[in-house]
């Protein structure tokens, strides 16, 4: 029979190597995925497309050398991306405040939920491109219109997930607060909002990516003021500048991934120790 003393070193070694294995999986999987994506890109560009049609999808090294490696072009793209980022962040902040507030109001009064929630669903169901012309007529074609597009796209996940979290509070905890004669405000602040935090953060993480999408759409349709990355995408498309178009797309995608990652980290730091949604 193996003694406990013999088992302890093996268990200690397994525990010490667990974080390294987890880190390895976190690095290896994205690296393999990126390598496969690059291989597929090269295959389509070099094998599927003929040489006279290769401008439709230039290979990665051509995009890098002709676009992203050019300091002047990269500077223009980064300046445009900064404009889009500002719109996306402001739109996301507005969506977060309004979304949580609307969800709280609906959770506290059933009639409010019955009146407001159908409009939130309709807002999510209507294609935003169909509403964009009206937004331009009402708000002009500048920063306010771009931000409004972000809010329209990003607010629904925050409303839905926060309302779901508030309604999913454990019934036993609700009874405990009832026995303690807790008022509505105390119950909301001390029980419902903390319990809904994981769901709210999940909605925010989803809304973060949608806000970036809304900012790019706003750039394409509302051209007043400094051009955003969406404006550059539309310009490069019209001029058939494929290398610059793909380079700008890559920068926009990287920004979207960065925003999503930031909110993933916030979620893990906030609720990662006690809730499975952050794992």
C-alpha positions in Angstrom: 0.0 0.0 0.0 1.3 3.5 -0.9 1.7 5.6 2.2 0.3 9.1 2.5 3.8 10.5 2.7 4.6 9.0 -0.7 1.5 10.6 -2.2 2.1 14.1 -0.9 5.0 15.0 -3.1 3.1 13.9 -6.2 0.1 15.9 -5.2 2.2 19.0 -4.5 3.9 18.7 -7.9 0.5 18.4 -9.6 -0.8 21.5 -7.8 2.3 23.5 -8.7 2.2 22.6 -12.4 -1.6 23.2 -12.7 -1.2 26.9 -13.3 1.5 26.3 -15.9 -0.7 23.8 -17.7 -3.6 26.3 -17.7 -1.4 29.1 -19.0 -0.1 26.7 -21.7 -3.6 25.9 -22.8 -4.5 29.6 -22.9 -1.5 30.4 -25.1 -1.4 27.3 -27.3 -5.0 27.4 -28.4 -5.0 31.0 -29.7 -1.6 30.4 -31.4 -2.8 27.3 -33.2 -6.1 29.1 -34.2 -4.1 32.1 -35.6 -1.8 29.8 -37.5 -4.7 27.9 -39.0 -6.4 31.2 -40.0 -3.2 32.5 -41.7 -2.8 29.1 -43.5 -6.4 29.4 -44.8 -5.8 33.0 -45.8 -2.7 32.0 -47.8 -4.5 29.0 -49.3 -7.4 31.1 -50.6 -5.1 34.0 -51.8 -2.4 31.9 -53.5 -4.2 28.7 -54.6 -7.9 29.6 -55.1 -7.6 33.1 -56.6 -5.9 33.5 -59.9 -3.1 36.1 -60.1 -5.2 38.7 -61.9 -7.9 38.4 -59.1 -5.5 38.2 -56.2 -6.2 41.9 -55.4 -9.5 40.7 -53.9 -7.6 39.0 -51.1 -3.9 39.8 -51.0 -1.8 37.4 -48.9 -0.9 38.4 -45.4 2.7 39.5 -46.1 1.5 41.8 -48.8 -1.1 43.4 -46.5 1.6 43.9 -43.9 4.2 45.3 -46.2 2.0 47.5 -48.3 -0.3 48.8 -45.6 0.4 48.2 -41.9 4.1 48.5 -42.2 3.8 51.9 -43.9 4.1 54.6 -41.1 1.9 57.2 -42.9 -0.9 54.8 -43.6 -0.7 53.2 -40.1 -0.9 56.7 -38.5 -4.0 57.5 -40.5 -5.6 54.3 -39.5 -4.7 54.6 -35.8 -6.1 58.2 -35.7 -9.3 57.0 -37.2 -9.4 54.0 -34.8 -9.1 56.4 -31.9 -12.2 58.4 -33.1 -14.1 55.1 -33.4 -12.9 54.0 -30.0 -14.1 57.2 -28.3 -17.6 56.8 -29.9 -17.7 53.1 -28.9 -16.7 53.7 -25.2 -19.1 56.6 -24.8 -21.9 54.6 -26.4 -21.1 51.6 -24.1 -21.1 53.8 -21.0 -24.5 55.3 -21.9 -25.8 51.8 -22.7 -24.6 50.5 -19.3 -26.2 53.2 -17.3 -29.5 53.2 -19.2 -29.6 49.4 -19.5 -29.2 48.8 -15.8 -31.6 51.6 -14.8 -34.3 50.2 -17.2 -33.8 46.7 -15.9 -34.1 47.8 -12.3 -37.3 49.7 -13.0 -38.8 46.7 -14.8 -37.8 44.4 -12.0 -39.5 46.6 -9.3 -42.9 47.0 -11.1 -44.5 44.4 -13.3 -46.6 47.0 -15.2 -43.4 48.8 -16.2 -41.9 45.6 -17.5 -45.1 44.8 -19.5 -44.9 48.3 -21.1 -41.2 48.7 -21.6 -39.8 45.3 -22.4 -41.7 44.8 -25.7 -40.1 48.0 -27.0 -36.7 46.7 -26.0 -37.3 43.5 -28.0 -38.6 45.6 -31.0 -35.5 47.7 -30.8 -33.3 44.6 -31.0 -35.3 43.1 -33.8 -35.3 46.2 -36.1 -32.2 46.2 -38.4 -30.2 49.2 -37.3 -29.4 50.1 -40.9 -33.1 50.8 -41.4 -33.1 53.3 -38.6 -29.8 55.0 -39.4 -31.3 57.5 -42.0 -33.8 58.7 -39.3 -31.1 59.1 -36.8 -29.2 61.3 -39.3 -32.3 63.5 -39.9 -33.0 63.9 -36.1 -29.5 64.3 -34.7 -27.4 65.3 -37.6 -24.4 63.4 -38.9 -21.8 63.9 -36.2 -20.7 62.4 -32.8 -24.2 62.3 -31.3 -25.6 60.3 -34.2 -22.7 57.8 -34.1 -23.1 57.4 -30.3 -26.8 56.8 -30.7 -26.2 53.9 -33.1 -23.9 52.3 -30.5 -26.6 52.7 -27.8 -29.3 51.2 -30.0 -27.2 48.1 -30.8 -25.6 47.6 -27.4 -28.3 48.3 -24.8 -30.5 45.2 -25.2 -28.1 42.6 -23.8 -27.5 44.8 -20.7 -31.3 45.1 -20.1 -32.0 41.4 -20.7 -29.1 40.0 -18.6 -29.6 42.4 -15.7 -33.3 41.7 -15.5 -32.6 38.0 -15.7 -30.1 38.3 -12.9 -32.4 40.3 -10.6 -35.2 37.8 -11.2 -33.0 34.8 -10.6 -32.2 35.7 -6.9 -32.5 32.6 -4.7 -35.9 32.3 -3.2 -34.5 31.5 0.3 -32.5 34.7 0.3 -35.7 36.6 -0.7 -37.5 35.0 2.3 -34.7 35.9 4.6 -34.9 39.6 3.6 -38.7 39.4 4.0 -38.3 38.0 7.5 -35.9 40.8 8.3 -38.6 43.3 7.0 -36.2 44.8 4.5 -37.5 47.6 2.4 -37.6 47.6 -1.4 -34.5 49.8 -1.7 -32.5 47.8 0.8 -33.5 44.5 -0.8 -32.5 45.9 -4.2 -29.1 47.3 -3.1 -28.0 44.5 -0.7 -29.4 41.5 -2.4 -30.7 41.8 -6.0 -28.0 44.0 -7.6 -25.1 42.0 -6.1 -26.8 38.7 -7.1 -27.4 40.1 -10.7 -23.7 41.3 -11.0 -22.5 38.2 -12.9 -25.4 38.4 -15.4 -24.9 42.2 -15.8 -21.2 41.8 -16.5 -22.0 39.1 -19.1 -24.4 41.5 -20.8 -21.7 44.2 -20.7 -19.2 41.9 -22.2 -21.6 41.2 -25.1 -22.5 44.8 -25.4 -18.8 45.9 -25.6 -18.4 44.0 -28.9 -21.7 45.3 -30.2 -20.7 48.9 -29.3 -17.6 48.6 -31.5 -19.8 47.3 -34.3 -22.2 50.2 -33.8 -19.4 52.8 -33.9 -18.0 51.4 -37.2 -21.5 51.5 -38.7 -21.9 55.1 -37.5 -18.6 56.0 -39.1 -19.8 54.7 -42.4 -23.1 56.6 -42.5 -22.2 59.8 -40.6 -19.1 61.3 -42.1 -19.2 64.7 -40.4 -16.2 65.5 -38.1 -13.1 63.4 -37.9 -13.2 60.2 -39.9 -13.4 57.0 -38.0 -12.2 53.5 -39.0 -15.5 52.8 -40.6 -15.1 55.9 -42.8 -11.7 54.6 -43.9 -13.1 51.2 -44.7 -15.8 52.7 -46.9 -13.2 54.9 -48.7 -10.8 52.0 -49.2 -13.6 49.9 -50.6 -14.6 52.6 -53.1 -11.0 52.9 -54.2 -10.4 49.2 -54.4 -7.4 49.5 -52.0 -7.6 46.0 -50.8 -4.4 46.0 -48.8 -5.5 49.1 -46.8 -9.0 47.8 -46.5 -7.9 44.5 -44.9 -5.3 46.3 -42.8 -8.0 48.6 -41.4 -10.3 45.6 -40.8 -7.6 43.8 -38.9 -7.0 46.9 -36.7 -10.8 47.2 -36.0 -11.0 43.5 -35.2 -8.0 43.8 -32.8 -9.7 46.7 -31.0 -12.9 44.7 -30.7 -11.0 41.7 -29.2 -9.2 44.1 -26.8 -12.5 45.6 -25.6 -14.0 42.1 -25.1 -10.9 41.0 -23.3 -10.9 44.0 -20.9 -14.5 43.2 -19.9 -13.6 39.5 -19.5 -10.8 40.4 -17.1 -13.1 42.8 -15.2 -15.7 40.0 -14.9 -13.1 37.5 -13.6 -11.7 40.1 -11.1 -15.2 41.0 -9.9 -16.9 37.6 -9.6 -14.4 35.1 -10.6 -13.8 33.7 -7.1 -17.4 32.9 -6.4 -19.3 32.5 -9.7 -18.9 30.1 -12.5 -19.7 32.6 -15.3 -16.1 34.0 -15.0 -14.3 30.7 -15.5 
